[in-house]
Short mmCIF file of C-alpha atoms in Angstrom, two decimals:
data_model
loop_
_atom_site.label_atom_id
_atom_site.label_comp_id
_atom_site.label_asym_id
_atom_site.label_seq_id
_atom_site.Cartn_x
_atom_site.Cartn_y
_atom_site.Cartn_z
CA MET A 1 -8.92 -16.98 -15.31
CA ASP A 2 -5.21 -17.29 -16.17
CA PHE A 3 -3.03 -14.74 -14.41
CA GLN A 4 0.29 -15.80 -15.85
CA LEU A 5 2.32 -12.69 -16.60
CA ASP A 6 3.45 -11.97 -20.12
CA ALA A 7 7.06 -11.12 -20.99
CA GLU A 8 6.47 -7.35 -20.79
CA GLN A 9 4.84 -7.59 -17.38
CA GLU A 10 7.59 -9.84 -16.05
CA ALA A 11 10.22 -7.38 -17.29
CA LEU A 12 8.32 -4.47 -15.72
CA GLN A 13 8.04 -6.17 -12.33
CA GLY A 14 11.62 -7.40 -12.47
CA GLY A 15 12.86 -3.92 -13.30
CA MET A 16 11.04 -2.44 -10.31
CA ARG A 17 12.47 -5.11 -8.01
CA GLU A 18 15.97 -4.46 -9.33
CA LEU A 19 15.60 -0.70 -8.95
CA LEU A 20 14.47 -0.97 -5.33
CA ALA A 21 17.11 -3.59 -4.48
CA GLY A 22 19.82 -1.26 -5.74
CA ARG A 23 18.46 1.98 -4.28
CA TYR A 24 16.50 0.86 -1.24
CA GLY A 25 18.22 -2.10 0.36
CA ARG A 26 18.14 -3.15 3.99
CA GLU A 27 20.64 -0.49 5.08
CA ARG A 28 18.44 2.28 3.68
CA LEU A 29 15.35 0.67 5.16
CA ARG A 30 16.85 0.69 8.64
CA ALA A 31 17.99 4.30 8.20
CA ALA A 32 14.41 5.22 7.27
CA VAL A 33 13.25 4.05 10.70
CA ASP A 34 15.06 7.04 12.18
CA ASP A 35 14.26 9.37 9.27
CA PRO A 36 11.10 8.21 7.43
CA ALA A 37 10.92 11.19 5.07
CA PRO A 38 10.72 10.04 1.44
CA ASP A 39 14.07 10.10 -0.32
CA ARG A 40 13.53 12.89 -2.88
CA ALA A 41 16.29 11.58 -5.15
CA LEU A 42 14.75 8.11 -5.16
CA TRP A 43 11.30 9.64 -5.66
CA GLN A 44 12.55 11.41 -8.80
CA GLU A 45 14.18 8.19 -9.95
CA LEU A 46 10.85 6.42 -9.57
CA GLY A 47 9.26 9.24 -11.56
CA ALA A 48 11.88 8.92 -14.30
CA ALA A 49 11.22 5.16 -14.41
CA GLY A 50 7.53 5.88 -15.03
CA VAL A 51 6.15 4.53 -11.76
CA PHE A 52 3.82 7.47 -11.19
CA ALA A 53 3.00 8.17 -14.85
CA LEU A 54 2.55 4.49 -15.66
CA ARG A 55 -1.12 4.83 -16.64
CA LEU A 56 -1.01 8.28 -18.21
CA PRO A 57 -1.33 8.34 -22.02
CA GLU A 58 1.93 8.50 -23.94
CA SER A 59 0.74 11.78 -25.46
CA ASP A 60 0.82 13.24 -21.93
CA GLY A 61 4.27 11.93 -21.17
CA GLY A 62 3.07 8.70 -19.57
CA VAL A 63 3.79 5.05 -20.24
CA GLY A 64 0.28 4.16 -21.41
CA LEU A 65 -0.10 0.93 -19.43
CA GLY A 66 -3.00 -0.20 -17.25
CA LEU A 67 -4.06 -1.03 -13.72
CA PRO A 68 -2.71 -4.63 -13.81
CA GLU A 69 0.78 -3.30 -14.50
CA ALA A 70 0.42 -0.73 -11.69
CA VAL A 71 -0.47 -3.56 -9.31
CA LEU A 72 2.76 -5.38 -10.23
CA LEU A 73 4.86 -2.32 -9.40
CA PHE A 74 3.07 -1.70 -6.12
CA GLU A 75 3.53 -5.34 -5.15
CA GLU A 76 7.29 -4.77 -5.39
CA ALA A 77 7.06 -1.53 -3.41
CA GLY A 78 5.19 -3.42 -0.68
CA ARG A 79 7.82 -6.15 -0.69
CA ALA A 80 10.54 -3.53 -0.09
CA LEU A 81 8.47 -1.61 2.53
CA LEU A 82 9.15 1.57 0.56
CA PRO A 83 7.81 4.50 2.64
CA GLY A 84 5.92 7.47 1.29
CA PRO A 85 2.50 8.31 -0.21
CA LEU A 86 3.00 6.10 -3.27
CA VAL A 87 -0.70 5.46 -3.84
CA ALA A 88 -1.55 9.15 -3.75
CA CYS A 89 1.25 10.13 -6.14
CA HIS A 90 0.32 7.42 -8.63
CA LEU A 91 -3.35 8.40 -8.64
CA LEU A 92 -2.66 12.14 -8.82
CA ALA A 93 0.13 12.03 -11.42
CA GLY A 94 -2.13 13.50 -14.08
CA VAL A 95 -3.78 15.97 -11.72
CA VAL A 96 -0.94 17.81 -9.95
CA ASP A 97 2.01 19.20 -11.91
CA GLY A 98 5.36 17.68 -11.00
CA VAL A 99 3.96 14.54 -9.36
CA ALA A 100 4.39 12.33 -12.43
CA THR A 101 8.11 13.11 -12.56
CA GLY A 102 8.63 12.71 -8.82
CA GLU A 103 9.54 16.38 -8.33
CA ARG A 104 6.54 16.96 -6.04
CA ILE A 105 4.88 14.73 -3.47
CA ALA A 106 1.09 14.77 -3.18
CA ALA A 107 -1.19 13.53 -0.42
CA LEU A 108 -4.68 12.07 -0.85
CA VAL A 109 -6.83 12.05 2.29
CA ASP A 110 -10.44 11.00 2.78
CA VAL A 111 -12.37 13.24 5.19
CA THR A 112 -15.87 12.45 3.91
CA ALA A 113 -16.93 10.52 7.01
CA GLY A 114 -14.80 12.47 9.48
CA PRO A 115 -11.11 13.15 10.18
CA GLY A 116 -8.78 11.25 7.88
CA LEU A 117 -5.22 10.01 8.33
CA TRP A 118 -2.63 11.99 6.40
CA GLU A 119 0.61 10.14 5.62
CA HIS A 120 3.92 12.03 5.75
CA PRO A 121 2.27 15.41 6.44
CA ALA A 122 5.59 17.24 6.76
CA ASP A 123 6.85 16.00 3.39
CA CYS A 124 3.90 16.68 1.06
CA ASP A 125 3.84 19.61 -1.34
CA VAL A 126 0.14 19.37 -2.28
CA LEU A 127 -2.91 18.06 -0.43
CA ILE A 128 -5.97 16.61 -2.16
CA ALA A 129 -8.89 15.86 0.14
CA LEU A 130 -11.96 13.78 -0.66
CA ALA A 131 -14.97 15.24 1.08
CA GLY A 132 -18.72 15.71 0.86
CA ALA A 133 -19.88 18.70 -1.13
CA PRO A 134 -20.68 21.76 1.04
CA GLY A 135 -24.26 22.68 1.81
CA ALA A 136 -27.13 20.98 3.61
CA GLU A 137 -29.02 20.27 0.39
CA SER A 138 -26.12 18.28 -1.06
CA ARG A 139 -25.80 16.29 2.14
CA ARG A 140 -29.51 15.51 2.24
CA ALA A 141 -29.36 14.43 -1.39
CA GLY A 142 -26.73 11.79 -0.63
CA ARG A 143 -23.60 13.66 0.43
CA GLU A 144 -22.13 14.14 -3.02
CA GLU A 145 -18.40 13.66 -2.85
CA ARG A 146 -15.79 15.88 -4.43
CA ALA A 147 -12.03 16.32 -4.41
CA TYR A 148 -10.50 19.58 -3.19
CA ARG A 149 -6.97 20.85 -3.62
CA SER A 150 -5.19 22.94 -1.04
CA ALA A 151 -1.76 23.79 0.29
CA PRO A 152 -0.69 21.64 3.25
CA ALA A 153 -0.23 24.78 5.36
CA GLU A 154 -3.95 25.58 4.99
CA ALA A 155 -5.12 22.25 6.38
CA VAL A 156 -6.34 21.84 9.94
CA CYS A 157 -4.76 18.76 11.46
CA ALA A 158 -3.55 17.28 14.72
CA PRO A 159 -0.62 14.96 15.50
CA PHE A 160 -1.45 11.27 15.47
CA ALA A 161 0.76 8.50 16.83
CA SER A 162 1.59 5.97 14.11
CA VAL A 163 2.08 2.28 14.80
CA ASP A 164 4.48 2.19 11.85
CA PRO A 165 7.80 4.00 12.46
CA LEU A 166 8.20 4.40 8.68
CA THR A 167 4.90 6.26 8.23
CA PRO A 168 4.39 9.53 10.18
CA LEU A 169 0.72 10.47 10.47
CA ALA A 170 -1.51 13.43 11.22
CA ARG A 171 -5.27 13.47 11.68
CA LEU A 172 -6.76 15.82 9.09
CA THR A 173 -9.89 17.41 10.51
CA ASP A 174 -10.68 20.08 7.93
CA VAL A 175 -9.46 21.41 4.60
CA PRO A 176 -10.44 24.49 2.57
CA ARG A 177 -13.02 23.65 -0.08
CA HIS A 178 -12.51 26.58 -2.42
CA ASP A 179 -10.72 24.67 -5.19
CA PRO A 180 -12.80 21.63 -6.27
CA LEU A 181 -11.32 19.27 -8.85
CA PRO A 182 -13.27 17.42 -11.57
CA LEU A 183 -12.21 13.96 -10.40
CA ASP A 184 -14.08 10.67 -10.29
CA VAL A 185 -14.05 10.20 -6.52
CA PRO A 186 -15.56 6.66 -6.43
CA ARG A 187 -12.94 5.52 -8.91
CA LEU A 188 -10.18 7.14 -6.86
CA ARG A 189 -11.37 5.27 -3.77
CA ARG A 190 -11.57 1.96 -5.63
CA GLU A 191 -8.12 2.27 -7.17
CA ALA A 192 -6.58 3.46 -3.91
CA ALA A 193 -7.96 0.36 -2.18
CA LEU A 194 -6.62 -1.90 -4.93
CA LEU A 195 -3.12 -0.40 -4.93
CA THR A 196 -3.04 -0.61 -1.14
CA ALA A 197 -3.99 -4.27 -1.45
CA ALA A 198 -1.07 -4.71 -3.87
CA LEU A 199 1.28 -3.21 -1.26
CA GLN A 200 -0.10 -5.67 1.29
CA LEU A 201 0.39 -8.54 -1.16
CA GLY A 202 4.05 -7.63 -1.61
CA SER A 203 4.59 -7.59 2.14
CA ALA A 204 2.81 -10.94 2.54
CA ALA A 205 5.00 -12.52 -0.15
CA ARG A 206 8.16 -11.08 1.38
CA THR A 207 7.43 -12.44 4.86
CA VAL A 208 6.98 -15.91 3.35
CA GLU A 209 10.49 -15.62 1.91
CA MET A 210 11.88 -14.35 5.22
CA ALA A 211 10.29 -17.18 7.20
CA VAL A 212 11.50 -19.89 4.81
CA ALA A 213 15.03 -18.49 4.68
CA TYR A 214 15.28 -18.35 8.46
CA ALA A 215 13.79 -21.83 8.86
CA ARG A 216 16.49 -23.21 6.58
CA GLU A 217 19.42 -21.65 8.45
CA ARG A 218 18.28 -21.77 12.09
CA GLU A 219 19.08 -25.07 13.79
CA GLN A 220 17.65 -26.69 16.91
CA PHE A 221 18.44 -30.18 18.23
CA GLY A 222 20.99 -30.58 15.45
CA ALA A 223 18.56 -29.95 12.57
CA PRO A 224 17.16 -26.92 10.68
CA ILE A 225 13.89 -25.83 12.25
CA GLY A 226 12.36 -25.99 8.75
CA SER A 227 12.44 -29.77 9.06
CA PHE A 228 9.97 -29.65 11.96
CA GLN A 229 6.36 -30.28 11.03
CA ALA A 230 4.97 -27.33 12.99
CA VAL A 231 7.25 -24.90 11.16
CA LYS A 232 6.48 -26.53 7.80
CA HIS A 233 2.77 -26.01 8.42
CA LEU A 234 3.25 -22.35 9.34
CA CYS A 235 5.24 -21.66 6.16
CA ALA A 236 2.76 -23.57 4.00
CA GLN A 237 -0.18 -21.63 5.42
CA MET A 238 1.66 -18.37 4.77
CA LEU A 239 2.24 -19.32 1.14
CA VAL A 240 -1.40 -20.29 0.65
CA ARG A 241 -2.60 -16.95 2.06
CA ALA A 242 -0.24 -14.99 -0.17
CA GLU A 243 -1.22 -16.88 -3.32
CA ILE A 244 -4.96 -16.58 -2.63
CA ALA A 245 -4.50 -12.85 -2.10
CA ARG A 246 -2.43 -12.63 -5.29
CA SER A 247 -5.21 -14.23 -7.36
CA ALA A 248 -7.79 -11.84 -5.91
CA VAL A 249 -5.65 -8.71 -6.37
CA TYR A 250 -4.62 -9.59 -9.93
CA ALA A 251 -8.20 -10.50 -10.89
CA SER A 252 -9.71 -7.29 -9.52
CA SER A 253 -7.09 -5.23 -11.38
CA VAL A 254 -8.53 -6.69 -14.60
CA THR A 255 -12.25 -6.45 -13.78
CA GLU A 256 -12.04 -3.20 -11.74
CA SER A 257 -15.21 -4.31 -9.96
CA GLY A 258 -15.86 -2.51 -6.69
CA LEU A 259 -16.95 -5.70 -4.94
CA GLU A 260 -13.96 -7.66 -6.22
CA VAL A 261 -11.61 -4.90 -5.09
CA ALA A 262 -13.22 -5.03 -1.62
CA GLY A 263 -12.67 -8.78 -1.51
CA ALA A 264 -9.08 -8.44 -2.71
CA LYS A 265 -8.33 -5.79 -0.07
CA LEU A 266 -9.83 -8.01 2.63
CA LEU A 267 -7.74 -11.03 1.59
CA ALA A 268 -4.54 -9.02 1.12
CA ASP A 269 -4.92 -7.36 4.52
CA GLU A 270 -5.40 -10.75 6.17
CA ALA A 271 -2.43 -12.23 4.31
CA ALA A 272 -0.12 -9.35 5.22
CA VAL A 273 -1.04 -9.26 8.91
CA ARG A 274 -1.23 -13.00 9.55
CA ASN A 275 1.88 -13.78 7.51
CA ALA A 276 3.87 -11.18 9.44
CA ARG A 277 2.68 -12.72 12.70
CA ASP A 278 3.57 -16.23 11.56
CA CYS A 279 6.95 -15.02 10.30
CA LEU A 280 7.51 -13.58 13.77
CA GLN A 281 6.63 -16.98 15.22
CA VAL A 282 9.12 -18.77 12.95
CA HIS A 283 11.86 -16.35 14.00
CA GLY A 284 11.08 -17.00 17.67
CA GLY A 285 12.70 -14.62 20.17
CA MET A 286 14.88 -13.15 17.41
CA GLY A 287 11.81 -11.89 15.61
CA PHE A 288 10.78 -9.70 18.54
CA THR A 289 14.01 -7.69 18.54
CA TRP A 290 14.20 -4.17 17.12
CA GLU A 291 17.05 -5.20 14.83
CA ALA A 292 14.90 -7.75 12.96
CA ASP A 293 12.79 -6.48 10.04
CA VAL A 294 9.78 -8.68 10.79
CA HIS A 295 8.12 -6.17 13.10
CA LEU A 296 8.33 -3.49 10.38
CA HIS A 297 6.24 -5.65 8.06
CA LEU A 298 3.70 -6.32 10.80
CA LYS A 299 3.34 -2.66 11.75
CA ARG A 300 3.01 -1.58 8.11
CA ALA A 301 0.40 -4.30 7.55
CA TRP A 302 -1.62 -3.10 10.54
CA LEU A 303 -1.56 0.46 9.19
CA ARG A 304 -2.45 -0.46 5.61
CA ALA A 305 -5.32 -2.66 6.82
CA GLU A 306 -7.06 0.52 8.03
CA CYS A 307 -6.42 2.52 4.84
CA TRP A 308 -9.05 2.82 2.10
CA GLY A 309 -11.52 0.42 3.67
CA GLY A 310 -11.05 -1.72 6.75
CA ALA A 311 -12.23 -5.29 7.23
CA GLY A 312 -15.65 -4.31 8.57
CA GLU A 313 -16.39 -2.01 5.63
CA ALA A 314 -15.27 -4.62 3.10
CA GLU A 315 -17.33 -7.37 4.75
CA GLU A 316 -20.44 -5.17 4.74
CA ALA A 317 -19.97 -4.36 1.05
CA LEU A 318 -19.49 -8.01 0.12
CA ALA A 319 -22.51 -9.06 2.19
CA ALA A 320 -24.67 -6.41 0.55
CA GLY A 321 -23.46 -7.59 -2.87
CA LEU A 322 -24.35 -11.19 -2.10
CA ILE A 323 -27.81 -10.19 -0.88
CA ALA A 324 -28.35 -8.16 -4.04
CA GLY A 325 -27.28 -11.08 -6.20
CA ARG A 326 -24.06 -9.49 -7.45
#
């Protein structure tokens, strides 16, 4: 399958990269380490640019594009390490008033199998929880899943230490279930996993660029370290991982197959984590310092790898699909 972008898609992705480069450069990224709350002005700018309403029909004030285009935008957000519940706001743009324009920030948390991790709990205006339907009969019948809306103040949660300094977390243990929403929960899960994979892809691609740039400028024994075979191999392996993940993520955005999304998430998680580690290796001792940005990519990759389906869950789904002949 050919995944070459058309002119409109290239312009869309380029516009997102330009927007983030101008509004969320390295200086703002480092400032966000001390204050990770989403920049409300930037959030509204993203809303005005159509990031959240990208897939809403034009008749509803949206852009009318599809999931492949959303993946391109989220790849750029992952490249920039933009903090905030981007996935939730994109998926809930047509559900919660004000989210499509960036005026309100929504959270989407899965508590079906137990407590879920809630990103930026102090900054969200609305909370949507995915949970099993109440009642023993529903649970015995297969734990039918529904989405419930509530105010953040009504939720029962506990503090949770985050590995990523840019992503504050809380563990959501319970949420009122008096306001169910008519949402397609399996589709929400699938699309959340795919958009998270796109974020991971962007980070994986960015760490390739960081490693190559540093290998070109850093010298040892009178030569750039990029001329050494060991460093060449590390950078080449990073590029291969990123491109394999890119093919899987782009393909699953077209097919929207649950199994293909699981595979894409698995590959993107691996690419993001292993590329960040190898980028750290290329940077040597410099990469381990707080001032370097490499550790931020690694910590974000670790966190995203546990969101919307970890490696074990994806591997089980793919194995079951293979056994069933899918």
